[in-house]
Each structure stands twice: as structure tokens, then as C-alpha cells.
Amino acid sequence: MSTLFCATGLHKSFGGVRAVRDISFEIPDGAVFAIIGPNGAGKSTLLNLMSGVYQPDAGGLAFNGTDLSGLPAHRRVRLGIARTFQKIRLFKQLSVLDNVIAGFHIHHDIPAWQYLVHGAAFRRDHARCLASRRDTVAGSLSYGEQRLLEFARALATKPRLLLIDEPAAGLNASEVDSLLDRILTMRRKGVTVVVVEHNMELVMNVADRVMVMDYGQHLFEGVPADVQKNAAVVSAYLGGELM
């Protein structure tokens, strides 16, 4: 399996806090790659480095052979990298469909002004994004539905790599099962997925490989079964969370 994304010697500090310290890894094309670790381990910071929200203090990133040095987040989206956030970031005053269109627009020729006047090209793009609740205001959806809408908006950019930050947070058991199915469906459709998650049952059921972080550093990497048996990982989680 070829490598789609690689990181080499990443470092990121905020004042005197070293959030990411000398992290290196490779993500195979078509895999589900999970990043886990205790609170404060640096997982979300790492996703921000991968997506371009932050630039590293040192080290390198490459996606599909392209050097990402200095590239901002919007340029990485056009290359095929999309992400969701730990705290849902929707246009809550807009409809479900308009939120999806916000992601889809990078793949069509609609000028920005047509978003305001709803020109003919804009209406055609609406027709391509039909959903059962397309006219519902996003802010009125349940938490779980808002989380799924954020997925839909990210997928509308047609990513090759999707970065997901704690997708199961706040979801009930049924919604977590639905999330598991969606991630597996994405993988079957050729999307490589990176997921940061505290729900170990979800991680162990969906991930091909798991990287464990602790205090900003790489602690362990392997298949889920090996992660569960590793003494250093179990110690970092104080045992219970991985059982």
C-alpha cells in the first residue's frame, strides 16, 4: 500500500508549552489511521498542523508527494485534504443544503456574488446536493445531526484525505454505530481517514493502524490489537480506558 501522507520530525510550541515534539509517521493510501492519547497529548494540535491551521516550528509534511511547507489550510483543501473539528463549526443560521454547498463550491465555477442573488448556476448546484432535510436551518438540528452535517460539508470538498477530530463526542450509542458505518463507507469509496478519538471501542473497530501520543510525543504505533497489549500505552491510559 502506497503512502499518501507523511510527517517528519514535527515540532510545535506555544510559548513554553511543547505541544508536539519530534513526531514522524506515514499514512497508507486508503487506510483508517487513528491518533489516540490522553487529554493534552497534542492530538488536536497535530491535526491542525496536518490541515494547515498551524505551521510547524520544525519538520516537514507531504501529501501525495507534494510538499505542504507554508501552504495554508484553504490551499490544502484544494489538494484534497479536508477536516472536521472537535467543536462543531457550522453556519448555524444557514440551511443544511447551504452548509454543504459551502464545501462543494471549490469544485464549480460559481462566482461569490451568486451566493447572494441565487443565480441559475447556484440553483443547479443546489439540485445536485438534495437531502431530506435540505431546507432545515442547521442551528435547529440535534447535536448528532449537526455532527453529521459537518461530515457532509467536509465530504462535499471531495477529499482524498479526511481528518476527523473527536467525531463521537456527544453522540449516543446509536449515533456512534452510524458514525462507524459512515467511516467504513468512506474508506470503501477510497477516502483515507485520520481520526482523533477517545472512544476506544470505535477506534478498535474502525482503525487499520493506531498511533498513540503522550505529552506531545510519539509513544507507540501499530495495529489495534498490538496497541491494546502495549504496556506503555496501557500505563498512559491508567489501564481502564483500553480494556
PDB file of C-alpha atoms in Angstrom:
ATOM      1  CA  MET A   1       0.000   0.000   0.000  1.00  0.00           C
ATOM      2  CA  SER A   2       1.499   3.362  -1.037  1.00  0.00           C
ATOM      3  CA  THR A   3       1.980   6.265   1.361  1.00  0.00           C
ATOM      4  CA  LEU A   4      -0.484   9.141   0.945  1.00  0.00           C
ATOM      5  CA  PHE A   5       0.641  11.411   3.784  1.00  0.00           C
ATOM      6  CA  CYS A   6       3.855  11.608   5.743  1.00  0.00           C
ATOM      7  CA  ALA A   7       5.182  13.742   8.566  1.00  0.00           C
ATOM      8  CA  THR A   8       8.836  14.030   9.548  1.00  0.00           C
ATOM      9  CA  GLY A   9      10.217  15.465  12.771  1.00  0.00           C
ATOM     10  CA  LEU A  10       7.274  17.767  13.553  1.00  0.00           C
ATOM     11  CA  HIS A  11       7.617  20.275  16.379  1.00  0.00           C
ATOM     12  CA  LYS A  12       5.118  22.876  17.579  1.00  0.00           C
ATOM     13  CA  SER A  13       5.315  25.033  20.713  1.00  0.00           C
ATOM     14  CA  PHE A  14       3.047  27.660  22.195  1.00  0.00           C
ATOM     15  CA  GLY A  15       5.125  29.862  24.478  1.00  0.00           C
ATOM     16  CA  GLY A  16       6.874  27.442  26.784  1.00  0.00           C
ATOM     17  CA  VAL A  17       4.496  24.552  26.060  1.00  0.00           C
ATOM     18  CA  ARG A  18       5.808  21.989  23.592  1.00  0.00           C
ATOM     19  CA  ALA A  19       2.545  20.627  22.187  1.00  0.00           C
ATOM     20  CA  VAL A  20       4.137  18.411  19.508  1.00  0.00           C
ATOM     21  CA  ARG A  21       7.663  17.069  19.855  1.00  0.00           C
ATOM     22  CA  ASP A  22       9.519  15.227  17.101  1.00  0.00           C
ATOM     23  CA  ILE A  23       6.509  13.415  15.615  1.00  0.00           C
ATOM     24  CA  SER A  24       7.014  11.312  12.473  1.00  0.00           C
ATOM     25  CA  PHE A  25       4.568   8.928  10.790  1.00  0.00           C
ATOM     26  CA  GLU A  26       3.256   7.694   7.457  1.00  0.00           C
ATOM     27  CA  ILE A  27      -0.381   7.144   6.482  1.00  0.00           C
ATOM     28  CA  PRO A  28      -1.085   4.492   3.832  1.00  0.00           C
ATOM     29  CA  ASP A  29      -3.424   5.386   0.994  1.00  0.00           C
ATOM     30  CA  GLY A  30      -6.932   4.031   1.670  1.00  0.00           C
ATOM     31  CA  ALA A  31      -6.409   3.358   5.372  1.00  0.00           C
ATOM     32  CA  VAL A  32      -8.187   4.470   8.522  1.00  0.00           C
ATOM     33  CA  PHE A  33      -5.424   5.873  10.739  1.00  0.00           C
ATOM     34  CA  ALA A  34      -6.352   6.652  14.341  1.00  0.00           C
ATOM     35  CA  ILE A  35      -4.497   9.019  16.664  1.00  0.00           C
ATOM     36  CA  ILE A  36      -5.178   8.466  20.347  1.00  0.00           C
ATOM     37  CA  GLY A  37      -3.746   9.623  23.653  1.00  0.00           C
ATOM     38  CA  PRO A  38      -4.718  11.153  26.995  1.00  0.00           C
ATOM     39  CA  ASN A  39      -6.105  14.689  27.189  1.00  0.00           C
ATOM     40  CA  GLY A  40      -3.372  17.206  26.431  1.00  0.00           C
ATOM     41  CA  ALA A  41      -1.300  14.729  24.422  1.00  0.00           C
ATOM     42  CA  GLY A  42      -1.166  17.051  21.397  1.00  0.00           C
ATOM     43  CA  LYS A  43      -3.615  15.234  19.123  1.00  0.00           C
ATOM     44  CA  SER A  44      -5.676  18.222  18.005  1.00  0.00           C
ATOM     45  CA  THR A  45      -2.532  20.304  17.543  1.00  0.00           C
ATOM     46  CA  LEU A  46      -1.200  17.590  15.254  1.00  0.00           C
ATOM     47  CA  LEU A  47      -4.403  17.692  13.172  1.00  0.00           C
ATOM     48  CA  ASN A  48      -4.043  21.469  12.954  1.00  0.00           C
ATOM     49  CA  LEU A  49      -0.523  21.019  11.616  1.00  0.00           C
ATOM     50  CA  MET A  50      -1.717  18.475   9.071  1.00  0.00           C
ATOM     51  CA  SER A  51      -4.613  20.623   7.866  1.00  0.00           C
ATOM     52  CA  GLY A  52      -2.681  23.896   7.738  1.00  0.00           C
ATOM     53  CA  VAL A  53      -4.393  25.696  10.620  1.00  0.00           C
ATOM     54  CA  TYR A  54      -0.921  25.849  12.195  1.00  0.00           C
ATOM     55  CA  GLN A  55       2.506  25.750  10.576  1.00  0.00           C
ATOM     56  CA  PRO A  56       5.175  23.630  12.321  1.00  0.00           C
ATOM     57  CA  ASP A  57       8.144  25.215  14.065  1.00  0.00           C
ATOM     58  CA  ALA A  58      10.279  22.468  12.552  1.00  0.00           C
ATOM     59  CA  GLY A  59       9.811  19.338  10.464  1.00  0.00           C
ATOM     60  CA  GLY A  60       8.079  18.550   7.209  1.00  0.00           C
ATOM     61  CA  LEU A  61       4.734  17.382   5.816  1.00  0.00           C
ATOM     62  CA  ALA A  62       3.945  15.876   2.424  1.00  0.00           C
ATOM     63  CA  PHE A  63       0.650  14.844   0.826  1.00  0.00           C
ATOM     64  CA  ASN A  64       0.618  12.596  -2.229  1.00  0.00           C
ATOM     65  CA  GLY A  65       4.189  13.635  -2.951  1.00  0.00           C
ATOM     66  CA  THR A  66       3.516  17.384  -2.588  1.00  0.00           C
ATOM     67  CA  ASP A  67       5.495  19.356  -0.005  1.00  0.00           C
ATOM     68  CA  LEU A  68       2.998  21.179   2.241  1.00  0.00           C
ATOM     69  CA  SER A  69       5.517  23.606   3.741  1.00  0.00           C
ATOM     70  CA  GLY A  70       3.926  27.011   4.158  1.00  0.00           C
ATOM     71  CA  LEU A  71       0.652  26.043   2.491  1.00  0.00           C
ATOM     72  CA  PRO A  72      -2.400  27.493   4.299  1.00  0.00           C
ATOM     73  CA  ALA A  73      -5.499  25.432   5.056  1.00  0.00           C
ATOM     74  CA  HIS A  74      -7.538  26.578   2.022  1.00  0.00           C
ATOM     75  CA  ARG A  75      -4.762  25.548  -0.359  1.00  0.00           C
ATOM     76  CA  ARG A  76      -4.610  22.114   1.263  1.00  0.00           C
ATOM     77  CA  VAL A  77      -8.369  21.689   0.818  1.00  0.00           C
ATOM     78  CA  ARG A  78      -7.911  22.172  -2.919  1.00  0.00           C
ATOM     79  CA  LEU A  79      -5.223  19.487  -2.885  1.00  0.00           C
ATOM     80  CA  GLY A  80      -7.703  17.048  -1.321  1.00  0.00           C
ATOM     81  CA  ILE A  81      -7.329  17.433   2.470  1.00  0.00           C
ATOM     82  CA  ALA A  82     -10.494  18.154   4.478  1.00  0.00           C
ATOM     83  CA  ARG A  83     -11.219  18.113   8.191  1.00  0.00           C
ATOM     84  CA  THR A  84     -13.881  18.375  10.859  1.00  0.00           C
ATOM     85  CA  PHE A  85     -13.371  19.996  14.253  1.00  0.00           C
ATOM     86  CA  GLN A  86     -13.743  18.889  17.846  1.00  0.00           C
ATOM     87  CA  LYS A  87     -16.142  21.813  18.358  1.00  0.00           C
ATOM     88  CA  ILE A  88     -18.710  21.836  15.573  1.00  0.00           C
ATOM     89  CA  ARG A  89     -18.209  24.759  13.181  1.00  0.00           C
ATOM     90  CA  LEU A  90     -21.320  25.183  11.043  1.00  0.00           C
ATOM     91  CA  PHE A  91     -23.057  28.207   9.560  1.00  0.00           C
ATOM     92  CA  LYS A  92     -25.892  27.700  12.017  1.00  0.00           C
ATOM     93  CA  GLN A  93     -28.120  30.422  10.570  1.00  0.00           C
ATOM     94  CA  LEU A  94     -27.983  28.788   7.117  1.00  0.00           C
ATOM     95  CA  SER A  95     -29.832  25.719   5.856  1.00  0.00           C
ATOM     96  CA  VAL A  96     -28.422  22.204   5.746  1.00  0.00           C
ATOM     97  CA  LEU A  97     -28.026  22.496   1.976  1.00  0.00           C
ATOM     98  CA  ASP A  98     -26.274  25.859   2.135  1.00  0.00           C
ATOM     99  CA  ASN A  99     -23.748  24.412   4.585  1.00  0.00           C
ATOM    100  CA  VAL A 100     -22.986  21.565   2.182  1.00  0.00           C
ATOM    101  CA  ILE A 101     -22.737  23.980  -0.745  1.00  0.00           C
ATOM    102  CA  ALA A 102     -20.144  25.924   1.236  1.00  0.00           C
ATOM    103  CA  GLY A 103     -17.869  22.894   0.932  1.00  0.00           C
ATOM    104  CA  PHE A 104     -18.902  21.923  -2.582  1.00  0.00           C
ATOM    105  CA  HIS A 105     -18.188  25.347  -4.102  1.00  0.00           C
ATOM    106  CA  ILE A 106     -14.453  24.698  -4.622  1.00  0.00           C
ATOM    107  CA  HIS A 107     -15.367  22.274  -7.414  1.00  0.00           C
ATOM    108  CA  HIS A 108     -17.540  24.553  -9.543  1.00  0.00           C
ATOM    109  CA  ASP A 109     -17.463  27.898 -11.279  1.00  0.00           C
ATOM    110  CA  ILE A 110     -19.937  29.924  -9.217  1.00  0.00           C
ATOM    111  CA  PRO A 111     -18.697  33.484  -8.537  1.00  0.00           C
ATOM    112  CA  ALA A 112     -19.047  34.645  -4.943  1.00  0.00           C
ATOM    113  CA  TRP A 113     -21.768  37.188  -5.795  1.00  0.00           C
ATOM    114  CA  GLN A 114     -24.083  34.409  -6.996  1.00  0.00           C
ATOM    115  CA  TYR A 115     -24.260  33.083  -3.447  1.00  0.00           C
ATOM    116  CA  LEU A 116     -26.065  36.312  -2.588  1.00  0.00           C
ATOM    117  CA  VAL A 117     -28.509  36.501  -5.508  1.00  0.00           C
ATOM    118  CA  HIS A 118     -29.062  32.767  -6.096  1.00  0.00           C
ATOM    119  CA  GLY A 119     -28.324  32.806  -9.793  1.00  0.00           C
ATOM    120  CA  ALA A 120     -29.093  29.939 -12.154  1.00  0.00           C
ATOM    121  CA  ALA A 121     -25.750  28.193 -11.673  1.00  0.00           C
ATOM    122  CA  PHE A 122     -26.258  28.282  -7.917  1.00  0.00           C
ATOM    123  CA  ARG A 123     -29.696  26.673  -8.218  1.00  0.00           C
ATOM    124  CA  ARG A 124     -28.262  23.897 -10.382  1.00  0.00           C
ATOM    125  CA  ASP A 125     -25.707  23.126  -7.696  1.00  0.00           C
ATOM    126  CA  HIS A 126     -28.494  23.033  -5.115  1.00  0.00           C
ATOM    127  CA  ALA A 127     -30.216  20.368  -7.194  1.00  0.00           C
ATOM    128  CA  ARG A 128     -27.084  18.211  -7.081  1.00  0.00           C
ATOM    129  CA  CYS A 129     -26.984  18.268  -3.276  1.00  0.00           C
ATOM    130  CA  LEU A 130     -30.529  17.184  -2.359  1.00  0.00           C
ATOM    131  CA  ALA A 131     -31.125  15.792   1.101  1.00  0.00           C
ATOM    132  CA  SER A 132     -34.274  15.024   3.063  1.00  0.00           C
ATOM    133  CA  ARG A 133     -33.700  17.982   5.424  1.00  0.00           C
ATOM    134  CA  ARG A 134     -32.014  20.296   2.981  1.00  0.00           C
ATOM    135  CA  ASP A 135     -34.077  23.375   3.945  1.00  0.00           C
ATOM    136  CA  THR A 136     -33.766  22.917   7.715  1.00  0.00           C
ATOM    137  CA  VAL A 137     -31.767  25.619   9.497  1.00  0.00           C
ATOM    138  CA  ALA A 138     -28.546  23.991  10.697  1.00  0.00           C
ATOM    139  CA  GLY A 139     -28.789  25.524  14.176  1.00  0.00           C
ATOM    140  CA  SER A 140     -32.085  23.711  14.796  1.00  0.00           C
ATOM    141  CA  LEU A 141     -30.621  20.234  14.246  1.00  0.00           C
ATOM    142  CA  SER A 142     -29.778  17.938  17.136  1.00  0.00           C
ATOM    143  CA  TYR A 143     -26.144  17.724  18.210  1.00  0.00           C
ATOM    144  CA  GLY A 144     -25.708  14.389  16.446  1.00  0.00           C
ATOM    145  CA  GLU A 145     -27.291  15.724  13.250  1.00  0.00           C
ATOM    146  CA  GLN A 146     -25.021  18.776  13.338  1.00  0.00           C
ATOM    147  CA  ARG A 147     -22.024  16.483  13.663  1.00  0.00           C
ATOM    148  CA  LEU A 148     -23.161  14.501  10.617  1.00  0.00           C
ATOM    149  CA  LEU A 149     -23.761  17.729   8.672  1.00  0.00           C
ATOM    150  CA  GLU A 150     -20.186  18.770   9.376  1.00  0.00           C
ATOM    151  CA  PHE A 151     -19.134  15.434   7.851  1.00  0.00           C
ATOM    152  CA  ALA A 152     -21.284  16.106   4.801  1.00  0.00           C
ATOM    153  CA  ARG A 153     -19.756  19.545   4.309  1.00  0.00           C
ATOM    154  CA  ALA A 154     -16.227  18.151   4.565  1.00  0.00           C
ATOM    155  CA  LEU A 155     -17.057  15.362   2.104  1.00  0.00           C
ATOM    156  CA  ALA A 156     -18.527  17.926  -0.305  1.00  0.00           C
ATOM    157  CA  THR A 157     -14.968  19.114  -0.948  1.00  0.00           C
ATOM    158  CA  LYS A 158     -14.319  15.633  -2.419  1.00  0.00           C
ATOM    159  CA  PRO A 159     -11.313  14.923  -0.189  1.00  0.00           C
ATOM    160  CA  ARG A 160      -8.758  12.223  -0.690  1.00  0.00           C
ATOM    161  CA  LEU A 161      -7.755  12.592   2.973  1.00  0.00           C
ATOM    162  CA  LEU A 162     -10.319  13.399   5.678  1.00  0.00           C
ATOM    163  CA  LEU A 163      -9.152  14.469   9.148  1.00  0.00           C
ATOM    164  CA  ILE A 164     -11.772  13.940  11.864  1.00  0.00           C
ATOM    165  CA  ASP A 165     -11.362  15.392  15.365  1.00  0.00           C
ATOM    166  CA  GLU A 166     -13.297  13.507  18.095  1.00  0.00           C
ATOM    167  CA  PRO A 167     -16.350  12.697  15.968  1.00  0.00           C
ATOM    168  CA  ALA A 168     -18.065  10.569  18.643  1.00  0.00           C
ATOM    169  CA  ALA A 169     -18.038  13.307  21.290  1.00  0.00           C
ATOM    170  CA  GLY A 170     -21.604  13.944  22.449  1.00  0.00           C
ATOM    171  CA  LEU A 171     -23.149  11.168  20.347  1.00  0.00           C
ATOM    172  CA  ASN A 172     -25.381   8.442  21.759  1.00  0.00           C
ATOM    173  CA  ALA A 173     -24.718   4.732  21.150  1.00  0.00           C
ATOM    174  CA  SER A 174     -26.912   4.589  18.052  1.00  0.00           C
ATOM    175  CA  GLU A 175     -25.218   7.651  16.549  1.00  0.00           C
ATOM    176  CA  VAL A 176     -21.780   6.165  17.257  1.00  0.00           C
ATOM    177  CA  ASP A 177     -22.798   2.997  15.376  1.00  0.00           C
ATOM    178  CA  SER A 178     -23.943   5.167  12.465  1.00  0.00           C
ATOM    179  CA  LEU A 179     -20.643   7.035  12.586  1.00  0.00           C
ATOM    180  CA  LEU A 180     -18.706   3.765  12.454  1.00  0.00           C
ATOM    181  CA  ASP A 181     -20.650   2.741   9.343  1.00  0.00           C
ATOM    182  CA  ARG A 182     -20.004   6.093   7.690  1.00  0.00           C
ATOM    183  CA  ILE A 183     -16.258   5.939   8.278  1.00  0.00           C
ATOM    184  CA  LEU A 184     -16.089   2.425   6.856  1.00  0.00           C
ATOM    185  CA  THR A 185     -18.161   3.535   3.858  1.00  0.00           C
ATOM    186  CA  MET A 186     -15.750   6.423   3.247  1.00  0.00           C
ATOM    187  CA  ARG A 187     -12.842   4.011   3.242  1.00  0.00           C
ATOM    188  CA  ARG A 188     -14.618   1.718   0.764  1.00  0.00           C
ATOM    189  CA  LYS A 189     -15.091   4.717  -1.515  1.00  0.00           C
ATOM    190  CA  GLY A 190     -11.367   5.444  -1.488  1.00  0.00           C
ATOM    191  CA  VAL A 191     -11.157   8.187   1.145  1.00  0.00           C
ATOM    192  CA  THR A 192      -8.230   7.886   3.542  1.00  0.00           C
ATOM    193  CA  VAL A 193      -9.373   8.781   7.061  1.00  0.00           C
ATOM    194  CA  VAL A 194      -7.434  10.109  10.046  1.00  0.00           C
ATOM    195  CA  VAL A 195      -9.497  10.060  13.229  1.00  0.00           C
ATOM    196  CA  VAL A 196      -8.639  11.521  16.638  1.00  0.00           C
ATOM    197  CA  GLU A 197     -10.933   9.850  19.137  1.00  0.00           C
ATOM    198  CA  HIS A 198     -11.334   8.990  22.833  1.00  0.00           C
ATOM    199  CA  ASN A 199     -13.965   6.295  22.214  1.00  0.00           C
ATOM    200  CA  MET A 200     -11.703   3.251  22.246  1.00  0.00           C
ATOM    201  CA  GLU A 201     -14.404   0.855  21.102  1.00  0.00           C
ATOM    202  CA  LEU A 202     -14.893   2.946  17.963  1.00  0.00           C
ATOM    203  CA  VAL A 203     -11.141   3.194  17.357  1.00  0.00           C
ATOM    204  CA  MET A 204     -10.500  -0.523  17.761  1.00  0.00           C
ATOM    205  CA  ASN A 205     -13.363  -1.380  15.405  1.00  0.00           C
ATOM    206  CA  VAL A 206     -12.563   1.071  12.622  1.00  0.00           C
ATOM    207  CA  ALA A 207      -8.794   1.682  12.541  1.00  0.00           C
ATOM    208  CA  ASP A 208      -6.245  -0.149  10.403  1.00  0.00           C
ATOM    209  CA  ARG A 209      -3.389   1.455  12.344  1.00  0.00           C
ATOM    210  CA  VAL A 210      -3.263   3.425  15.578  1.00  0.00           C
ATOM    211  CA  MET A 211      -0.676   5.979  16.657  1.00  0.00           C
ATOM    212  CA  VAL A 212      -0.516   6.804  20.360  1.00  0.00           C
ATOM    213  CA  MET A 213       0.679  10.202  21.605  1.00  0.00           C
ATOM    214  CA  ASP A 214       1.606  11.234  25.130  1.00  0.00           C
ATOM    215  CA  TYR A 215       2.913  14.648  26.223  1.00  0.00           C
ATOM    216  CA  GLY A 216       3.282  15.685  22.596  1.00  0.00           C
ATOM    217  CA  GLN A 217       5.460  12.723  21.686  1.00  0.00           C
ATOM    218  CA  HIS A 218       5.094   9.529  19.692  1.00  0.00           C
ATOM    219  CA  LEU A 219       4.530   6.725  22.203  1.00  0.00           C
ATOM    220  CA  PHE A 220       3.572   3.730  20.047  1.00  0.00           C
ATOM    221  CA  GLU A 221       2.187   2.787  16.652  1.00  0.00           C
ATOM    222  CA  GLY A 222       0.686  -0.465  15.441  1.00  0.00           C
ATOM    223  CA  VAL A 223      -2.453  -2.394  14.632  1.00  0.00           C
ATOM    224  CA  PRO A 224      -5.268  -2.119  17.199  1.00  0.00           C
ATOM    225  CA  ALA A 225      -4.563  -5.499  18.795  1.00  0.00           C
ATOM    226  CA  ASP A 226      -0.935  -4.556  19.451  1.00  0.00           C
ATOM    227  CA  VAL A 227      -1.926  -1.182  20.877  1.00  0.00           C
ATOM    228  CA  GLN A 228      -4.235  -2.836  23.393  1.00  0.00           C
ATOM    229  CA  LYS A 229      -1.426  -5.089  24.633  1.00  0.00           C
ATOM    230  CA  ASN A 230       1.353  -2.497  24.818  1.00  0.00           C
ATOM    231  CA  ALA A 231       2.381  -1.820  28.413  1.00  0.00           C
ATOM    232  CA  ALA A 232       3.412   1.805  27.801  1.00  0.00           C
ATOM    233  CA  VAL A 233       0.067   2.589  26.185  1.00  0.00           C
ATOM    234  CA  VAL A 234      -1.911   0.952  28.965  1.00  0.00           C
ATOM    235  CA  SER A 235       0.145   2.880  31.523  1.00  0.00           C
ATOM    236  CA  ALA A 236      -0.522   6.187  29.742  1.00  0.00           C
ATOM    237  CA  TYR A 237      -4.245   5.479  29.947  1.00  0.00           C
ATOM    238  CA  LEU A 238      -4.048   4.205  33.551  1.00  0.00           C
ATOM    239  CA  GLY A 239      -5.277   0.860  32.290  1.00  0.00           C
ATOM    240  CA  GLY A 240      -9.024   1.138  32.242  1.00  0.00           C
ATOM    241  CA  GLU A 241      -9.761   3.042  29.053  1.00  0.00           C
ATOM    242  CA  LEU A 242      -8.125   0.495  26.755  1.00  0.00           C
ATOM    243  CA  MET A 243      -9.617  -2.633  28.291  1.00  0.00           C
TER     244      MET A 243
END
